[in-house]
CSV table of C-alpha atoms in Angstrom, one decimal:
chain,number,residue,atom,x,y,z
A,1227,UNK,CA,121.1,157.2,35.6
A,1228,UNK,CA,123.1,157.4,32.6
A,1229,UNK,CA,125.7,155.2,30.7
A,1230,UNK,CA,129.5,156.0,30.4
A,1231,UNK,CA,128.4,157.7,27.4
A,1232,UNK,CA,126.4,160.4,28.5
A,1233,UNK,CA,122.5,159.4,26.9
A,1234,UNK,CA,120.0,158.0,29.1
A,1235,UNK,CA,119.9,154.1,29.8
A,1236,UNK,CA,117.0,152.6,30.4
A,1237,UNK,CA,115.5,155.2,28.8
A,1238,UNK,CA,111.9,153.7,29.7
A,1239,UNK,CA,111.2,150.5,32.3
A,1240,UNK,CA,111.5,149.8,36.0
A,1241,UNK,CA,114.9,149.7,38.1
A,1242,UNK,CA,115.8,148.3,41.3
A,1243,UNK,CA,118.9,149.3,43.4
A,1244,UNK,CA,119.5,146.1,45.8
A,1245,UNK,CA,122.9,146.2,47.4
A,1246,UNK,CA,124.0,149.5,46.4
A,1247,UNK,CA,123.5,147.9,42.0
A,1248,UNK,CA,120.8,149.4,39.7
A,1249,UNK,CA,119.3,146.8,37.4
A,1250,UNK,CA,116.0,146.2,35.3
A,1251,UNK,CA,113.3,145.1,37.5
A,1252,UNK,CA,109.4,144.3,37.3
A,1253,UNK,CA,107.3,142.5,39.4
A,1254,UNK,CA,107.5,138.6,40.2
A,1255,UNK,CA,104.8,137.4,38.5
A,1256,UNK,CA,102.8,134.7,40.9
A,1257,UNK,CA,105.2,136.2,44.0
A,1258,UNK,CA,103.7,139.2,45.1
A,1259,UNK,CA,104.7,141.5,46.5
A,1260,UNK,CA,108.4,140.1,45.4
A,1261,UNK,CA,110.0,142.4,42.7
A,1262,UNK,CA,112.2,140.5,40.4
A,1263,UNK,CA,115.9,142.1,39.6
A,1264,UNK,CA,116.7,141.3,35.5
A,1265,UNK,CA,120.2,141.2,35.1
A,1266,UNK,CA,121.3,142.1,31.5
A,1267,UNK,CA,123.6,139.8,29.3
A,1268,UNK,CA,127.4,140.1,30.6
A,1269,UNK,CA,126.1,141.6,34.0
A,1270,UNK,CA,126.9,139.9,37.0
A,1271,UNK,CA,123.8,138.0,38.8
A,1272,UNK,CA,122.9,139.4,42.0
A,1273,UNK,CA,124.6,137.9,44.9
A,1274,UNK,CA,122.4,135.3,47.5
A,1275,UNK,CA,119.5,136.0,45.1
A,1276,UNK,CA,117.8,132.6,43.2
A,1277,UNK,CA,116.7,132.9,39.4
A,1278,UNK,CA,113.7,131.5,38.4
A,1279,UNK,CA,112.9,131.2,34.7
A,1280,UNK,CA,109.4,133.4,34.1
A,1281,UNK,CA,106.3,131.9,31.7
A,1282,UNK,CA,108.4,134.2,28.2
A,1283,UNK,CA,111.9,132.1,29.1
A,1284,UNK,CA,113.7,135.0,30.4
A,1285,UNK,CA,115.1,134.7,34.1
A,1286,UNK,CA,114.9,137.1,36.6
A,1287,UNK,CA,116.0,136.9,40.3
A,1288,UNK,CA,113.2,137.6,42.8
A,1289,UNK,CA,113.7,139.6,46.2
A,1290,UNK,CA,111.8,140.6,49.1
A,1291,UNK,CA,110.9,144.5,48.9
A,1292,UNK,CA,112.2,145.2,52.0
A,1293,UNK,CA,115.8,144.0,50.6
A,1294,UNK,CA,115.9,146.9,48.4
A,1295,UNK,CA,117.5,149.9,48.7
A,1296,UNK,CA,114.9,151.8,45.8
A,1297,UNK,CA,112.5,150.8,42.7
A,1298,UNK,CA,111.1,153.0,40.7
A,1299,UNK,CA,110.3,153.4,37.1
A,1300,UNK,CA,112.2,155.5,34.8
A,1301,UNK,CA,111.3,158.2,32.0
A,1302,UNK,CA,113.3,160.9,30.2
A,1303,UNK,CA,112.7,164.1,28.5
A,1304,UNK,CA,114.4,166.3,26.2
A,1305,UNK,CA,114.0,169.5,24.2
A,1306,UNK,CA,114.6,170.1,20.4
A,1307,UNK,CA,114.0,174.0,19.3
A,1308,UNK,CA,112.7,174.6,22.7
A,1309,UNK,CA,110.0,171.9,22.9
A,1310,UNK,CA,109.4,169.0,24.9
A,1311,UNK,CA,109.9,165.1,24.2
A,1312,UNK,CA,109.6,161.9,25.5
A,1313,UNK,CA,112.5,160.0,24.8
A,1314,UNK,CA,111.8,156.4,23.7
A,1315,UNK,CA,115.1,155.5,22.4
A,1316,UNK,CA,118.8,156.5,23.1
A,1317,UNK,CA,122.1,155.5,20.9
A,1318,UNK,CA,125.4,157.4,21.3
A,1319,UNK,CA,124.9,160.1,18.6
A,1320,UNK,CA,121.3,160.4,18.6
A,1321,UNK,CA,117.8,160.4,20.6
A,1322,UNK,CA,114.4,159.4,19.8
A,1323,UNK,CA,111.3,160.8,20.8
A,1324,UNK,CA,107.5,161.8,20.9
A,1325,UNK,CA,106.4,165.0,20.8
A,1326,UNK,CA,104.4,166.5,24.0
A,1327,UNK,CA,104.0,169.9,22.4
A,1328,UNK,CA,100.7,171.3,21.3
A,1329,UNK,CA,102.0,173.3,18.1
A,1330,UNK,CA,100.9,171.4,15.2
A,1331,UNK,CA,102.8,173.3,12.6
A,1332,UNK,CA,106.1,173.0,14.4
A,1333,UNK,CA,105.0,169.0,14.4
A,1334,UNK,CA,104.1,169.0,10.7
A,1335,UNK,CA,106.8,170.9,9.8
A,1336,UNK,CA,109.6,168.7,11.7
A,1337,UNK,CA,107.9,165.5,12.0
A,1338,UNK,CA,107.0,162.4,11.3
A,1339,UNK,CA,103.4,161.0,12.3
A,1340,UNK,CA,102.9,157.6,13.9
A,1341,UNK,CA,99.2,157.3,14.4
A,1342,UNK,CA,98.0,160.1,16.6
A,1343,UNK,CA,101.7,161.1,17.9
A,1344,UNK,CA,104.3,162.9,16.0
A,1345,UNK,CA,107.9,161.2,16.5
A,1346,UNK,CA,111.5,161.8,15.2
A,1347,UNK,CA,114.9,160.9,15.0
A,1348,UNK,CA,117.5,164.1,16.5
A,1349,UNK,CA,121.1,164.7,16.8
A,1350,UNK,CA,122.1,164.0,20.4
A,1351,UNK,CA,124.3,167.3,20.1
A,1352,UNK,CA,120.9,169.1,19.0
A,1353,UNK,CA,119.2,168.2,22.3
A,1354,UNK,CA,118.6,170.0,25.5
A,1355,UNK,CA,117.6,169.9,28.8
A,1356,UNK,CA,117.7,166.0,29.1
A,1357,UNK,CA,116.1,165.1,31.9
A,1358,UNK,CA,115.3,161.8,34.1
A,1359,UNK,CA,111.8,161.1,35.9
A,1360,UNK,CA,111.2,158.7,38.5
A,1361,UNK,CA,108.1,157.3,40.2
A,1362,UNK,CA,108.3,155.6,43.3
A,1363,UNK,CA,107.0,152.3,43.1
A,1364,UNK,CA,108.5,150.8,46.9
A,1365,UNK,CA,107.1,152.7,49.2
A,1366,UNK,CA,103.5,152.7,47.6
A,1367,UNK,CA,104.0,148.4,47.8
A,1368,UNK,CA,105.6,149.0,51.2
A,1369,UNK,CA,102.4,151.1,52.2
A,1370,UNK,CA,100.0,148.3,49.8
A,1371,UNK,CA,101.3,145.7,51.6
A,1372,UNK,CA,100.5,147.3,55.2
A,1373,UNK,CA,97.2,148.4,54.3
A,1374,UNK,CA,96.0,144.5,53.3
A,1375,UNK,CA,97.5,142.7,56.4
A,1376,UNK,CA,95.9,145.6,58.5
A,1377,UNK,CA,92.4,144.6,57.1
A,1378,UNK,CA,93.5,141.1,57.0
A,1379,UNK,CA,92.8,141.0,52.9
A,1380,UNK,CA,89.8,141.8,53.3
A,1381,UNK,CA,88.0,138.7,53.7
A,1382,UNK,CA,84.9,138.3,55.3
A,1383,UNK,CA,85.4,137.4,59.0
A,1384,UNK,CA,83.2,136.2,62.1
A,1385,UNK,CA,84.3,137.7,65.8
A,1386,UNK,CA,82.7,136.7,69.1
A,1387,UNK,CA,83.3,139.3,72.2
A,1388,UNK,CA,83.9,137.1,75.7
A,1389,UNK,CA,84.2,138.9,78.6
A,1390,UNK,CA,85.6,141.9,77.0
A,1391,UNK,CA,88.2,139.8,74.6
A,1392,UNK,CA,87.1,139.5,70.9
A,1393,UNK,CA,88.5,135.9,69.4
A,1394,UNK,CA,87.7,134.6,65.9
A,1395,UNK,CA,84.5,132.6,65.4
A,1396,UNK,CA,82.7,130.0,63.4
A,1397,UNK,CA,79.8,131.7,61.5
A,1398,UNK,CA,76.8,129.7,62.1
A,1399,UNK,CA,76.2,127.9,65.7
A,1400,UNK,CA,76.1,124.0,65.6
A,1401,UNK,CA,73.2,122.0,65.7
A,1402,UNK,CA,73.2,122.2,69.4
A,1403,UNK,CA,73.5,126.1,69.3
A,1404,UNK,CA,76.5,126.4,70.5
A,1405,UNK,CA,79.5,128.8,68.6
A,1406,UNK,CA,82.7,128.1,68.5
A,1407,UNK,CA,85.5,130.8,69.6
A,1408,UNK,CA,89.1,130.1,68.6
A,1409,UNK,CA,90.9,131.2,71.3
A,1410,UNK,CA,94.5,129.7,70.8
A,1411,UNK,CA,96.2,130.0,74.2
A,1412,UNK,CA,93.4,131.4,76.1
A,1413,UNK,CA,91.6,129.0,77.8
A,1414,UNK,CA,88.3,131.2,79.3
A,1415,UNK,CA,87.1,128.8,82.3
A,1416,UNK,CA,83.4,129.4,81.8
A,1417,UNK,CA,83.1,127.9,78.4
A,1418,UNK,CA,83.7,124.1,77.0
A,1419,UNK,CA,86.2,122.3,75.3
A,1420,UNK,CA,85.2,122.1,72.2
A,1421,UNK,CA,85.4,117.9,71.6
A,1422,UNK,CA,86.1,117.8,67.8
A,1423,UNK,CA,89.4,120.0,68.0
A,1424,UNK,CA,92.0,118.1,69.4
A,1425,UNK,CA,94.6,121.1,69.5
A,1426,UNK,CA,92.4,122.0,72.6
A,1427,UNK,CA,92.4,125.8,70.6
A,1428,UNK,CA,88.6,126.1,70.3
A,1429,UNK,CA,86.1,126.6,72.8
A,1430,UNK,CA,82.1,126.8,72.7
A,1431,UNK,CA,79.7,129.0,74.0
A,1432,UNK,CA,76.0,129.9,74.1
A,1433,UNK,CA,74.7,132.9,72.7
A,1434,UNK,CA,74.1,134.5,76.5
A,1435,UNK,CA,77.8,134.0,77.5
A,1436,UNK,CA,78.5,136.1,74.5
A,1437,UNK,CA,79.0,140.1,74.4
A,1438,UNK,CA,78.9,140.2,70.6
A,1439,UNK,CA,79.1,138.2,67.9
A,1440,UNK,CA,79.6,139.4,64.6
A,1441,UNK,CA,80.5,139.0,61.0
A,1442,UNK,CA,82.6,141.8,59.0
A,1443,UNK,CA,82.5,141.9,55.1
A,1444,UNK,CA,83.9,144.2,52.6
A,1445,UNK,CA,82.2,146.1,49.5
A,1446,UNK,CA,83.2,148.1,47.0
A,1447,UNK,CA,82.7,149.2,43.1
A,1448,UNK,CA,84.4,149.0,40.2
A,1449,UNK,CA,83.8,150.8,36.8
A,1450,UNK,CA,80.6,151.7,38.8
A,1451,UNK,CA,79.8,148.4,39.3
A,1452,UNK,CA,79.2,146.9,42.6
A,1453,UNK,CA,81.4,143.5,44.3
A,1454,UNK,CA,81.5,141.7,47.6
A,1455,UNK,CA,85.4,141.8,49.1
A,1456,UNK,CA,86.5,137.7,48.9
A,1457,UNK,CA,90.1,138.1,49.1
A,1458,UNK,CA,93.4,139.5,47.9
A,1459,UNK,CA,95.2,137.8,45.5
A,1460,UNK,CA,98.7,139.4,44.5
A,1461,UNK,CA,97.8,142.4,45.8
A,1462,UNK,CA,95.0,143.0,43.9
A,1463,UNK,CA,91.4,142.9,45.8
A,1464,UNK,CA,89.1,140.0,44.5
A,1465,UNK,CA,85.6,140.7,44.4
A,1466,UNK,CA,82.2,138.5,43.4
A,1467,UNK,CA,79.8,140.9,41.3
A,1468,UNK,CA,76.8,141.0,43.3
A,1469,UNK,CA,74.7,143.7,40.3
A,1470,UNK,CA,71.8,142.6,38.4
A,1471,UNK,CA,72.8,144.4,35.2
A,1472,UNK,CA,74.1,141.6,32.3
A,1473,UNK,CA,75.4,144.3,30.0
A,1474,UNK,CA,77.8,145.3,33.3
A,1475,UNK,CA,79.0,141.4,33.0
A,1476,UNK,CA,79.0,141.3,28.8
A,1477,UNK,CA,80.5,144.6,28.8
A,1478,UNK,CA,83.5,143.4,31.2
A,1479,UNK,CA,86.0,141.7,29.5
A,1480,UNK,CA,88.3,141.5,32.9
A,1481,UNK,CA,85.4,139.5,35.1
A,1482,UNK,CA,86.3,135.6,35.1
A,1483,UNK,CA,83.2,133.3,35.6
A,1484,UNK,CA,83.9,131.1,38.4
A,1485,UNK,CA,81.2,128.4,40.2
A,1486,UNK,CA,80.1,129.5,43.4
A,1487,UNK,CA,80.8,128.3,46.5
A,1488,UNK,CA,77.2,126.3,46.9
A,1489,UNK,CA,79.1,124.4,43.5
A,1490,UNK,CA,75.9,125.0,41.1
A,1491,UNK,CA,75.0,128.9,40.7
A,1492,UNK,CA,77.5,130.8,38.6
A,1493,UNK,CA,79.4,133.9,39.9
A,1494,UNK,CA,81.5,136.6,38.4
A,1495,UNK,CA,84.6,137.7,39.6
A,1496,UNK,CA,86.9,140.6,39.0
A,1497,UNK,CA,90.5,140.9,40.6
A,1498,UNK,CA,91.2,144.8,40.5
A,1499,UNK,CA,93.8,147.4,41.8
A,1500,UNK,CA,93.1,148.9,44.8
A,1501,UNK,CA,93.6,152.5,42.4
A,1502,UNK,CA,90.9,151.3,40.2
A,1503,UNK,CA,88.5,150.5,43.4
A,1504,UNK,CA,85.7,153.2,44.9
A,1505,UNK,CA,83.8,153.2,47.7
A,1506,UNK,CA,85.5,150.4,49.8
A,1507,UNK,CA,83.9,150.0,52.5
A,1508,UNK,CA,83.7,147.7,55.4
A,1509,UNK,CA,80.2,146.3,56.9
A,1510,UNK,CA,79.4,144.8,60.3
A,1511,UNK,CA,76.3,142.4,60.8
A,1512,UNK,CA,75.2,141.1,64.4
A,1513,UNK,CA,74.7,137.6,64.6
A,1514,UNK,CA,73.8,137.4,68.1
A,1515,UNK,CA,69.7,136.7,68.2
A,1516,UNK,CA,67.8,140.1,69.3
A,1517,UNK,CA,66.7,139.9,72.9
């Protein structure tokens, strides 16, 4: 989109169209997946939306994804002499921008150098072929979002098969070997009522009454290294390092040292985005005892 005076606004970020209105957007930190629409000074606020004042002090009002008509994140381009820029700033009689050529005379010649990247300041009139880009960012979250409730965030689960119906189930049988199925409205007559759950939800049954029973966990590797699937948190997949290697864990300023679940040994954790995770992969283990 572009301003009443013809150069490129935003010239870089992230927008989001709710209610037929563009505005700056980003993600709701701590909300996922909300996105969170950033009016700018003098705007109006979005209507039927709530601020919330972020962690910096600015505010930003937080919607639902599927209230959005589009989100996206914005880049331009331009040409001066017939090669290409990325614009990084726009004012009313001039542009701004980085180089993407390859011809490093034309750069030396015209240029200025900021670290590796040759920038300059150019008369808007003296510009060409000023062009917007936009990536998608909603339907990859819409499509994010179904992938983790389909695999139920990927956290490790225990399923016992009844009569041809698989329910969720407790991971270890009690002391009197015994395994308990939640069935919620189901009430399978050949199995007890399971006395210690008073929302008469869970029943018990022996291993022999039992089709399967099974638990499902998730793997994966990051950077090369190898995790166990815990969770999702923000739509990120969290993962306990389960390598032996100690440079891996030196080396990886992103893992967070956590106590384990046992509350003694020491664990390492990373939370990573599903784009930075290989060989996901999902692993079934029979629990029922071999006949």
């Amino acid at each position: 989109m572009t301003d009443t005076a013809g150069f490129p606004f935003p010239v870089k970020g992230e927008v989001a169209v709710f209610r037929g209105d563009r505005y700056p957007a980003r993600g709701a930190e701590g909300l996922w997946p909300y996105v969170e629409l950033l009016p700018e000074p003098g705007h109006p606020a979005p209507e039927g939306l709530t601020p919330r004042e972020a962690a910096d002090g600015t505010m930003g009002y937080p919607v639902a994804p599927e209230r959005l008509e589009a989100w996206y994140t914005v880049t331009w381009t331009f040409r001066w002499r017939g090669e290409l820029f990325d614009c990084t700033d726009a004012a009313p009689a001039t542009l701004t921008g980085y180089y993407l050529g390859a011809d490093e005379h034309f750069a030396k010649e015209h240029l200025k150098r900021r670290g590796i990247k040759f920038r300059s300041v150019f008369p808007r009139d003296e510009a060409t072929e000023l062009e917007e880009h936009r990536e998608d960012l909603l339907q990859p979250l819409h499509a994010l979002v179904r992938r983790l409730a389909e695999v139920d965030h990927f956290r490790p689960k225990t399923y016992a098969v009844h009569h041809g119906r698989t329910y969720p189930a407790a991971a270890e049988a009690d002391a009197s070997g015994l395994i308990s199925l939640t069935t919620g409205d189901d009430r399978p007559e050949d199995l007890i009522a399971d006395p210690q759950d008073p929302s008469g939800e869970h029943f018990l049954a022996t291993p022999e009454q039992l089709d399967t029973w099974y638990r499902t966990h998730w793997t994966f590797r990051w950077k090369g290294g190898p995790f166990d699937a815990v969770g999702t948190v923000d739509g990120r997949i969290k993962g306990v390092y389960t390598g032996d290697s100690w440079g891996f864990v030196a080396n990886s300023l992103q893992l967070t040292q956590e106590t384990g679940p046992d509350g003694v040994h020491t664990q390492y954790t990373i939370k990573a985005g599903l784009k930075g995770v290989t060989d996901l992969e999902q692993h079934r283990t029979d629990l029922l005892p071999k006949q």
